[in-house]
PDB file of C-alpha atoms in Angstrom:
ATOM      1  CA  UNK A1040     120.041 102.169 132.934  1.00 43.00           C
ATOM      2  CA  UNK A1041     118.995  99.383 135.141  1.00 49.00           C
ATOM      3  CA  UNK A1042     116.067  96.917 134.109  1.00 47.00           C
ATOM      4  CA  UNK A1043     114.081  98.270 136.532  1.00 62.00           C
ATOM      5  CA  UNK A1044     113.946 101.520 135.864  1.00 83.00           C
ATOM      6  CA  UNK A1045     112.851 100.971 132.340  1.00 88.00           C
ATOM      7  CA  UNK A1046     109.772  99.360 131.290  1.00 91.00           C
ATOM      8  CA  UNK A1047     109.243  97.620 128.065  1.00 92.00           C
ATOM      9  CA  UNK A1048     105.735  95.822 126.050  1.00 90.00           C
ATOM     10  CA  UNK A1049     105.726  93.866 123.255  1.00 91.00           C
ATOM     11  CA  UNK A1050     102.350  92.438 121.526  1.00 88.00           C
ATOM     12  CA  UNK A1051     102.237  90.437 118.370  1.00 86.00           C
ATOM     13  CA  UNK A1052      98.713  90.896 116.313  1.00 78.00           C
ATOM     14  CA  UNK A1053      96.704  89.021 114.113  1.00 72.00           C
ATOM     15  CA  UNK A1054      97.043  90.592 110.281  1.00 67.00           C
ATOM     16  CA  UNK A1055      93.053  90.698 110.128  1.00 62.00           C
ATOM     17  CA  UNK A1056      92.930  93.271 113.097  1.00 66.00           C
ATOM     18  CA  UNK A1057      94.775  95.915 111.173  1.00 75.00           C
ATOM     19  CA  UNK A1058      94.981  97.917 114.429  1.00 83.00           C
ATOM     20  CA  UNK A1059      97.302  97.982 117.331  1.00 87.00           C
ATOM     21  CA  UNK A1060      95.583  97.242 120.618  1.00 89.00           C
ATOM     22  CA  UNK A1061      96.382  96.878 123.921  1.00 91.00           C
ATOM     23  CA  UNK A1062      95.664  97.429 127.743  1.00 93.00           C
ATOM     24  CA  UNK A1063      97.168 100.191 129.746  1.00 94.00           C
ATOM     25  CA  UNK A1064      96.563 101.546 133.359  1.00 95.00           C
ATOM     26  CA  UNK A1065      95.153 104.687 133.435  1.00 95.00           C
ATOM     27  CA  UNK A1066      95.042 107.002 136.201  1.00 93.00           C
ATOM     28  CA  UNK A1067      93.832 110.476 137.830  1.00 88.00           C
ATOM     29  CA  UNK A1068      96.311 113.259 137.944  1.00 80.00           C
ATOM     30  CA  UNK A1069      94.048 114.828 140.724  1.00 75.00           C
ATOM     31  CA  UNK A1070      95.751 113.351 144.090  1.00 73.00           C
ATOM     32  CA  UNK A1071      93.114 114.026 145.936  1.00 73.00           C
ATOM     33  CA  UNK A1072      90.778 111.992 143.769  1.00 69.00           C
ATOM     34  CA  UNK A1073      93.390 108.792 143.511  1.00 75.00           C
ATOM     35  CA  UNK A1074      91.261 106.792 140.851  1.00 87.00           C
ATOM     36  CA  UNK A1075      92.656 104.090 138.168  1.00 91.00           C
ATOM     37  CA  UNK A1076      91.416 101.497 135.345  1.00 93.00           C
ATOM     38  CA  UNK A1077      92.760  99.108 132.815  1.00 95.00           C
ATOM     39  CA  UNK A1078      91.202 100.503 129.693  1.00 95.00           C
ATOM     40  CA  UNK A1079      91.535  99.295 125.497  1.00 94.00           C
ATOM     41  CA  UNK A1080      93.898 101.532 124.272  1.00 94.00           C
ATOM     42  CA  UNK A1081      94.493 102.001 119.866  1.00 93.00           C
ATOM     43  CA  UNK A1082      97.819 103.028 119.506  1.00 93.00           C
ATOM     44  CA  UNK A1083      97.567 105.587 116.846  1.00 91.00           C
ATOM     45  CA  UNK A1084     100.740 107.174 114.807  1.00 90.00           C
ATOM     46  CA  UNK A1085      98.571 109.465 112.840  1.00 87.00           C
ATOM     47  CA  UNK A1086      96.828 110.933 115.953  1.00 88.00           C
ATOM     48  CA  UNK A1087      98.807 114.048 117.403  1.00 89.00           C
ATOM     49  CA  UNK A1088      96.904 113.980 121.159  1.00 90.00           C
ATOM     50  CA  UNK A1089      95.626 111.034 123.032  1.00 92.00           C
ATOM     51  CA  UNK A1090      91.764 111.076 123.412  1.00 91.00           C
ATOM     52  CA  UNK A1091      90.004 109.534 126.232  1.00 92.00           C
ATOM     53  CA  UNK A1092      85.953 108.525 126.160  1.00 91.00           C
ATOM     54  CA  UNK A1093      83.825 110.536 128.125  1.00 90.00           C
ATOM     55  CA  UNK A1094      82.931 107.523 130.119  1.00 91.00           C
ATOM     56  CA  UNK A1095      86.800 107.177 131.177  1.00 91.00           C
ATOM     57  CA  UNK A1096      86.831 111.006 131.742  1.00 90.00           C
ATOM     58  CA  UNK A1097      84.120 110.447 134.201  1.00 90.00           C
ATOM     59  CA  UNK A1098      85.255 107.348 135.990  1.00 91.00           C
ATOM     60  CA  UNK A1099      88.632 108.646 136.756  1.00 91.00           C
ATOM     61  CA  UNK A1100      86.553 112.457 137.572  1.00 88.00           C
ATOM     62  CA  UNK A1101      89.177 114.770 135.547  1.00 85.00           C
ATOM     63  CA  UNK A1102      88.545 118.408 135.125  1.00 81.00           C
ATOM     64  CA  UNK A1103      88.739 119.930 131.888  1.00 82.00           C
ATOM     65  CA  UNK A1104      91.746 122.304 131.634  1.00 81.00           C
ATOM     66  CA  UNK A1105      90.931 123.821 128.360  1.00 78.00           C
ATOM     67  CA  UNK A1106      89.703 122.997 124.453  1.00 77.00           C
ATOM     68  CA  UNK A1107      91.462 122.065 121.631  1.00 73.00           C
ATOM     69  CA  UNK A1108      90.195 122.014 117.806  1.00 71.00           C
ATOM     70  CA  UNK A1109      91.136 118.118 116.414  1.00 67.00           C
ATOM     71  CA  UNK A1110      90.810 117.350 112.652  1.00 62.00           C
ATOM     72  CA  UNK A1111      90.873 114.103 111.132  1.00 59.00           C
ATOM     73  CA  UNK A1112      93.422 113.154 108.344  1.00 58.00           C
ATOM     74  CA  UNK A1113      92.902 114.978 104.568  1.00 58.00           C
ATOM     75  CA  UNK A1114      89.852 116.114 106.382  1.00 57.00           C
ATOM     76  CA  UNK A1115      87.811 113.112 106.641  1.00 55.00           C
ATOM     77  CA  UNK A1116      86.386 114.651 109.921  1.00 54.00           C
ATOM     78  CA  UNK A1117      85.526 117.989 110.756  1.00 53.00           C
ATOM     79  CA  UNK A1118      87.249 120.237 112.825  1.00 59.00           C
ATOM     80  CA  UNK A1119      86.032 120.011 116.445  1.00 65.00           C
ATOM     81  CA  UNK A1120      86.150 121.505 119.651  1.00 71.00           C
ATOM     82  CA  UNK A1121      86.891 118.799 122.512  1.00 77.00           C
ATOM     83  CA  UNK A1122      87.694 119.285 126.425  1.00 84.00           C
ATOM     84  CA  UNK A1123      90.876 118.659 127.776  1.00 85.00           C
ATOM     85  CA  UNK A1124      92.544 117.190 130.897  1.00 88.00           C
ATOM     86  CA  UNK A1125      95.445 115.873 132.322  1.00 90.00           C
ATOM     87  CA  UNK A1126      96.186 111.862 132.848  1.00 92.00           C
ATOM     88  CA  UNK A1127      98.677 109.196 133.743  1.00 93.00           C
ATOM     89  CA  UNK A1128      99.711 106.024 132.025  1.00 95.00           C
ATOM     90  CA  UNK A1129     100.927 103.651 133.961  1.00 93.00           C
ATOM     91  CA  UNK A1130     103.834 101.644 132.474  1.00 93.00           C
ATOM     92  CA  UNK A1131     105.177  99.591 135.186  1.00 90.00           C
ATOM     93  CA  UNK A1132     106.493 101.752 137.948  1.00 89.00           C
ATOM     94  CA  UNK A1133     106.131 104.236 136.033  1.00 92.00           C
ATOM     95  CA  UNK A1134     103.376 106.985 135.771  1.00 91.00           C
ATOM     96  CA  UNK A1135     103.836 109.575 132.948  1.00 94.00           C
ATOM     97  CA  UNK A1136     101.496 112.649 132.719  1.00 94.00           C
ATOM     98  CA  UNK A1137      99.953 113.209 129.765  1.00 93.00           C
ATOM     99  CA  UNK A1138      97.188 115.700 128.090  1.00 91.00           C
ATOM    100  CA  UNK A1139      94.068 114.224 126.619  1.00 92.00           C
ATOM    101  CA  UNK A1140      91.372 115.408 124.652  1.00 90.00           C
ATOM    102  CA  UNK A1141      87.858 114.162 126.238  1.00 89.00           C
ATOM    103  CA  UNK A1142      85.649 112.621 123.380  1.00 84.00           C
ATOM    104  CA  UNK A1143      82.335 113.835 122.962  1.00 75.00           C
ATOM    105  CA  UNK A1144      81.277 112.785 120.162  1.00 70.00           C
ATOM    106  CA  UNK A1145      82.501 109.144 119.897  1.00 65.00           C
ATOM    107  CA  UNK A1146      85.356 107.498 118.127  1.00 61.00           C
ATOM    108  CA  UNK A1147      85.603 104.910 115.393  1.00 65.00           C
ATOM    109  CA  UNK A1148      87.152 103.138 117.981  1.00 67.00           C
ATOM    110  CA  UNK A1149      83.935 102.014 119.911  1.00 77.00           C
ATOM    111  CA  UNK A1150      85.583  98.933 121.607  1.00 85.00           C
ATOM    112  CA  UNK A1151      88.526 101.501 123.136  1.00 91.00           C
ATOM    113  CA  UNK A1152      88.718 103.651 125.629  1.00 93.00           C
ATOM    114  CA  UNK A1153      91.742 105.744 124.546  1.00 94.00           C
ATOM    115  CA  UNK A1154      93.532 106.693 121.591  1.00 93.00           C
ATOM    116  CA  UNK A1155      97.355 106.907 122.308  1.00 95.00           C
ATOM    117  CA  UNK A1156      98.834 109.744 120.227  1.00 93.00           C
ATOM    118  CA  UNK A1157     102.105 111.006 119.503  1.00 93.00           C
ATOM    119  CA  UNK A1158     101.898 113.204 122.085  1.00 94.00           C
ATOM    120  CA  UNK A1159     102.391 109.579 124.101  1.00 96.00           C
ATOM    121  CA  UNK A1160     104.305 107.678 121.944  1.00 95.00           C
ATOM    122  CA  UNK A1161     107.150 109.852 121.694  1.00 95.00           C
ATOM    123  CA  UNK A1162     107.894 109.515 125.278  1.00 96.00           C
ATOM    124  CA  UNK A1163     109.439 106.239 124.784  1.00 95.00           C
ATOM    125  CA  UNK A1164     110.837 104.086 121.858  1.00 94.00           C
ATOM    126  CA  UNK A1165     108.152 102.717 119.239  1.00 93.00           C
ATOM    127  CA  UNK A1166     109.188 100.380 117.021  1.00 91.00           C
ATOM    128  CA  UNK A1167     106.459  98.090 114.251  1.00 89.00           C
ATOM    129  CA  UNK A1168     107.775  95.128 112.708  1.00 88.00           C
ATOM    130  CA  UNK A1169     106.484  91.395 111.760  1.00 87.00           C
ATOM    131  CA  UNK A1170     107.327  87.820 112.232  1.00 84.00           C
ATOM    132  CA  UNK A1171     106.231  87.051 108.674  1.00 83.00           C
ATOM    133  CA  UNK A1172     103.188  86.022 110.033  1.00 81.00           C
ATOM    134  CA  UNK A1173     102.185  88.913 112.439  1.00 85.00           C
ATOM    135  CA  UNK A1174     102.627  92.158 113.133  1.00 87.00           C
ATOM    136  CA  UNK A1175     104.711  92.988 115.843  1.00 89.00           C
ATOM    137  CA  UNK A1176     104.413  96.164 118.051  1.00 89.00           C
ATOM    138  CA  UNK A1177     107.021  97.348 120.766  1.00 92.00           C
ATOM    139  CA  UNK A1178     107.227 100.167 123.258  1.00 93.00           C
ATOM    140  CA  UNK A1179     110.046 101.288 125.939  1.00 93.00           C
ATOM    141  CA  UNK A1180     109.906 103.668 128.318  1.00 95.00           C
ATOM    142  CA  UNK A1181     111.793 105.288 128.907  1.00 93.00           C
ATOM    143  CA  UNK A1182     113.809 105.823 125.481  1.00 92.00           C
ATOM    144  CA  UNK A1183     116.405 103.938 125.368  1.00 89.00           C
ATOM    145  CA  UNK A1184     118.639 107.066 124.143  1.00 87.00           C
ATOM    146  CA  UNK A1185     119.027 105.586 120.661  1.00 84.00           C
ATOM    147  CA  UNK A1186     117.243 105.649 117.712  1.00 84.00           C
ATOM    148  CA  UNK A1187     115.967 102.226 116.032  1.00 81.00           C
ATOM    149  CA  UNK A1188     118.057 102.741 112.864  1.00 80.00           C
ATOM    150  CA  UNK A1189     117.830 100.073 110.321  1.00 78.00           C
ATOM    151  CA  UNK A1190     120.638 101.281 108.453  1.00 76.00           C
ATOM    152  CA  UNK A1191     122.955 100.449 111.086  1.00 78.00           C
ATOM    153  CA  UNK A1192     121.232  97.099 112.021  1.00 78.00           C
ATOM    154  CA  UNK A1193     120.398  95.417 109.143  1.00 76.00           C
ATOM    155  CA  UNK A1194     124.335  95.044 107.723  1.00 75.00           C
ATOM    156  CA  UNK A1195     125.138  93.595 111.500  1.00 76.00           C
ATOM    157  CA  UNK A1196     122.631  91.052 111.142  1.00 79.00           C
ATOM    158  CA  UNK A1197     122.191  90.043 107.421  1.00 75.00           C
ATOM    159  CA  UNK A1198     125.540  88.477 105.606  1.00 74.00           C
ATOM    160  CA  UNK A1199     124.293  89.372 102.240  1.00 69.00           C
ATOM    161  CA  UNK A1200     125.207  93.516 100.737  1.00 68.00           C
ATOM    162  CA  UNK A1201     122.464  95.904 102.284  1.00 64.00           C
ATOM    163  CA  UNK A1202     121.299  98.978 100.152  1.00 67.00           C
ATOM    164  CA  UNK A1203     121.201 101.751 102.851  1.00 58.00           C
ATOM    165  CA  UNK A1204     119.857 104.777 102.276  1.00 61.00           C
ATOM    166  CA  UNK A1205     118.843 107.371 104.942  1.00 57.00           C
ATOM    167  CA  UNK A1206     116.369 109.972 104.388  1.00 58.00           C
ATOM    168  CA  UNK A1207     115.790 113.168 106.062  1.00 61.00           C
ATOM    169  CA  UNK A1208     112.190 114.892 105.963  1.00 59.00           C
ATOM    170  CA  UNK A1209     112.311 118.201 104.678  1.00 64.00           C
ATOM    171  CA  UNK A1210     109.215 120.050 106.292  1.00 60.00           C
ATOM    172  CA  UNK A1211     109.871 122.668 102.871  1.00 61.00           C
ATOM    173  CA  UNK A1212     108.789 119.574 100.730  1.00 61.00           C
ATOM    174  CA  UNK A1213     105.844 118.524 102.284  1.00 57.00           C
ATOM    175  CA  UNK A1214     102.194 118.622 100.786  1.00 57.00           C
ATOM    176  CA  UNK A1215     100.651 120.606 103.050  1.00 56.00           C
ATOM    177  CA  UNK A1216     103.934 123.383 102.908  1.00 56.00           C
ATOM    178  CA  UNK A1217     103.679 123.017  98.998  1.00 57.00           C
ATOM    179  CA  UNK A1218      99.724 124.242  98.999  1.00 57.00           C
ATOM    180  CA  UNK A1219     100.537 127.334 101.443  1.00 57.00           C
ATOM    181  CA  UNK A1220     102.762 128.581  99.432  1.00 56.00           C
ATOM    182  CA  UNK A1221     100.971 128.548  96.190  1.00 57.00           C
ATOM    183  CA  UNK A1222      97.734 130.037  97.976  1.00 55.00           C
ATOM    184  CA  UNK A1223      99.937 132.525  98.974  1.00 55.00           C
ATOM    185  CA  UNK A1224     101.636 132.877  96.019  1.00 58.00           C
ATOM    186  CA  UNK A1225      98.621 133.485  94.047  1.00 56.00           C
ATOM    187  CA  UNK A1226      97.606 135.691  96.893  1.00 56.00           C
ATOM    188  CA  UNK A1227     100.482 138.059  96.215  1.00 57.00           C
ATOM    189  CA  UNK A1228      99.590 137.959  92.487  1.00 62.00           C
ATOM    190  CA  UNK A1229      96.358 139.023  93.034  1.00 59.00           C
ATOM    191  CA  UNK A1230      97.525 142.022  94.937  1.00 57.00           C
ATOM    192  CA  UNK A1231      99.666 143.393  92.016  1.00 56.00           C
TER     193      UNK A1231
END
């Protein structure tokens, strides 16, 4: 991969922000409505889609393609119905298309105009460390074709013994997979 056909941000953050923030290019994915605009974006891991602000939504003029129903975390906000479209992010030469959900009822976020989800951030390579001072953020697009695996880097750069120990998620053991299955095990109880 050549440099220039790979694009690459890093951003170091003040610990009293406790939020990742930074400015992306947005665009239209309507060519016959070319519009763009450097918007706030919150980078958000926790966030499945990428949301856009109505006001964005109307600037760059894009056409709801269907709803979605969002929920917030341990359901700290209601299920809703939002609009969605279809965007770009500009990363350097680059412009990915991506789905968005249009905000209608305002984020927590006011200062931002977009939350970038998952839906984004696994198009490229994420990584979150610090300086011991800051928080630093990362972001390469497109993937480099490696995962960032700190098993494999840490014993390469530290001298001293490393305790590695790799973990693989088991979608069986999560929380949510636990509480199906005793609603539904008491459901089949309750039948008999």
């Amino acid at each position: 991969m050549k440099l220039k056909d790979s694009f690459a941000y890093t951003g170091r953050f003040p610990i009293f922000r406790d939020r990742i923030v930074s400015k992306v290019l947005l665009s239209s994915d309507n060519p016959n409505c070319p519009r763009s605009t450097f918007v706030k974006a919150f980078w958000d891991t926790g966030a499945s889609m990428c949301i856009v602000t109505e006001e964005v939504a109307k600037f760059l003029n894009l056409k709801p393609t269907g709803t979605m129903q969002l929920r917030g975390a341990f359901n700290s906000r209601k299920e809703c119905t939002m609009s969605t479209a279809r965007i770009c992010i500009v990363l350097g030469a680059f412009q990915i298309p991506i789905d968005v959900a249009i905000d209608s009822i305002g984020s927590s976020e006011k200062d931002c105009d977009i939350v970038l989800g998952l839906n984004f951030i696994m198009k490229g390579d994420f990584a979150f460390t610090h300086d011991g001072e800051q928080p630093v953020f990362s972001f390469c697009y497109p993937p480099l074709g490696h995962p960032i695996d700190f098993t494999t880097i840490a014993p390469k750069i530290h001298s001293d013994p490393i305790c590695n120990t790799v973990l693989n998620s088991d979608p069986d053991e999560s929380a949510e997979y636990r509480l199906q299955k005793v609603i539904i095990d008491d459901l089949m109880e309750n039948k008999e």
